Short mmCIF file of C-alpha atoms in Angstrom, two decimals:
data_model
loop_
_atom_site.label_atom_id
_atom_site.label_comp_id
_atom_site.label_asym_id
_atom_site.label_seq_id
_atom_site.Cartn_x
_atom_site.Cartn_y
_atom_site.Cartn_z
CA UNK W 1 6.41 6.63 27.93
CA UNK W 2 6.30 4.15 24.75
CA UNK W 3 9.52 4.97 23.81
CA UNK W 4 13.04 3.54 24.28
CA UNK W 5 15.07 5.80 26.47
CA UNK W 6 18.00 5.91 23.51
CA UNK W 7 15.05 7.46 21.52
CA UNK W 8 14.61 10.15 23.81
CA UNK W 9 15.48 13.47 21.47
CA UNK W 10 12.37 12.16 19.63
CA UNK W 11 10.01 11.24 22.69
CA UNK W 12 9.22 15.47 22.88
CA UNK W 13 6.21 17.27 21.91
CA UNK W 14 7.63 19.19 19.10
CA UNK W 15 9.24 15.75 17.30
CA UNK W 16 6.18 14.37 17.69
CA UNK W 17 4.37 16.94 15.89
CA UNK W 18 7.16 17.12 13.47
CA UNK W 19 6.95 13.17 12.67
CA UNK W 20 3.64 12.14 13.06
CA UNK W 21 1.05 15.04 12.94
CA UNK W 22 0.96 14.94 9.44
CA UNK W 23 0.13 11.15 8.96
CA UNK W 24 -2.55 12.01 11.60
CA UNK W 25 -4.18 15.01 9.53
CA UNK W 26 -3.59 12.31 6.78
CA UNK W 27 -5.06 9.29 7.94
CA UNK W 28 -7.53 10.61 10.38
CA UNK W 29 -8.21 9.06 13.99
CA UNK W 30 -6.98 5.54 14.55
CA UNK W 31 -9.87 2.44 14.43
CA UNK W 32 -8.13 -0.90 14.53
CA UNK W 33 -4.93 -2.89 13.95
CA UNK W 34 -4.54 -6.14 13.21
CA UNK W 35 -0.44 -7.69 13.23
CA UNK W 36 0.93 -8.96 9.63
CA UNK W 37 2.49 -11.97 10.98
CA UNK W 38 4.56 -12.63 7.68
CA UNK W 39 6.00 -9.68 7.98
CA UNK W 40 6.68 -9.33 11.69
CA UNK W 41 9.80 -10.67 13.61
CA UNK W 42 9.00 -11.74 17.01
CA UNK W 43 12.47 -13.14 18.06
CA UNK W 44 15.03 -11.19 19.77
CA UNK W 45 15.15 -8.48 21.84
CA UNK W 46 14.87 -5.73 18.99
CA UNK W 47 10.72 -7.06 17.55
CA UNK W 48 9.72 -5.21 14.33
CA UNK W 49 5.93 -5.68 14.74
CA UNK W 50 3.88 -4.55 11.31
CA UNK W 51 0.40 -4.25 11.60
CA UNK W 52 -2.47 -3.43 8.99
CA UNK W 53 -4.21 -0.33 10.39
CA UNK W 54 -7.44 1.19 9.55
CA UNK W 55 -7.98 4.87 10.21
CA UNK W 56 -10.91 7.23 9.94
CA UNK W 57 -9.28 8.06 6.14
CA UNK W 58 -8.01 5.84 5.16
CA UNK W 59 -9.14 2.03 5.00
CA UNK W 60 -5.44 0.55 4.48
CA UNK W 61 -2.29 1.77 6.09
CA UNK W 62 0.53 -0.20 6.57
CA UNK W 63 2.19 0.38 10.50
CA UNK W 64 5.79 -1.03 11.28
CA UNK W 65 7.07 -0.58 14.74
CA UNK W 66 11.07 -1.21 15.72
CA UNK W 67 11.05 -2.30 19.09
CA UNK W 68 13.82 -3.29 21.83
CA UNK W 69 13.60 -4.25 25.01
CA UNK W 70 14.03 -2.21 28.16
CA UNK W 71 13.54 -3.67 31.67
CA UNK W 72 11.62 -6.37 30.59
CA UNK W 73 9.15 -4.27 28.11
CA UNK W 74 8.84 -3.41 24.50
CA UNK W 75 9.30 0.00 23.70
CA UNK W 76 9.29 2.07 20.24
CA UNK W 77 12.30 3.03 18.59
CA UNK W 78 10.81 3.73 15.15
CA UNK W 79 7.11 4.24 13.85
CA UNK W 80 6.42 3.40 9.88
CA UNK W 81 3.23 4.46 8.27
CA UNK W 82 2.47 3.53 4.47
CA UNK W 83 -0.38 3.28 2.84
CA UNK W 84 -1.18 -0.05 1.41
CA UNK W 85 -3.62 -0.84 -1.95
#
């Protein structure tokens, strides 16, 4: 549903589990977010949006999100998680 329809060999159950299950056993359940603006890019129709995110294990972790823009909405392309010190 969040995803771009170009990105949808990745928008299944098993790539998601693939991708992203092991940040979550990593980092734990999701608290907050709150968008690095120096590091974001707002313009265009393709947004990379990066966002400080605290987890329940981690305090620090570093979120990038490649957007583009279908039908008048952002949707994912790419998820980034790294943890930040």
């Amino acid at each position: 549903k969040e995803y771009a329809k170009m990105m949808a060999g990745i928008a299944t159950e098993q790539a998601f589990n693939a991708l992203y299950k092991p940040y979550m056993e990593k980092y734990g359940k999701y608290v907050s977010k709150k968008l690095i603006e120096k590091e974001s890019v707002l313009l265009g129709d393709m947004p990379l949006l990066v966002y400080e995110a605290k987890f329940e294990k981690a305090e620090k972790v570093k979120v990038s999100i490649n957007h583009t823009t279908e039908d008048g909405k952002l949707k994912h392309m790419q998820i980034q998680f790294n943890e930040m010190k």
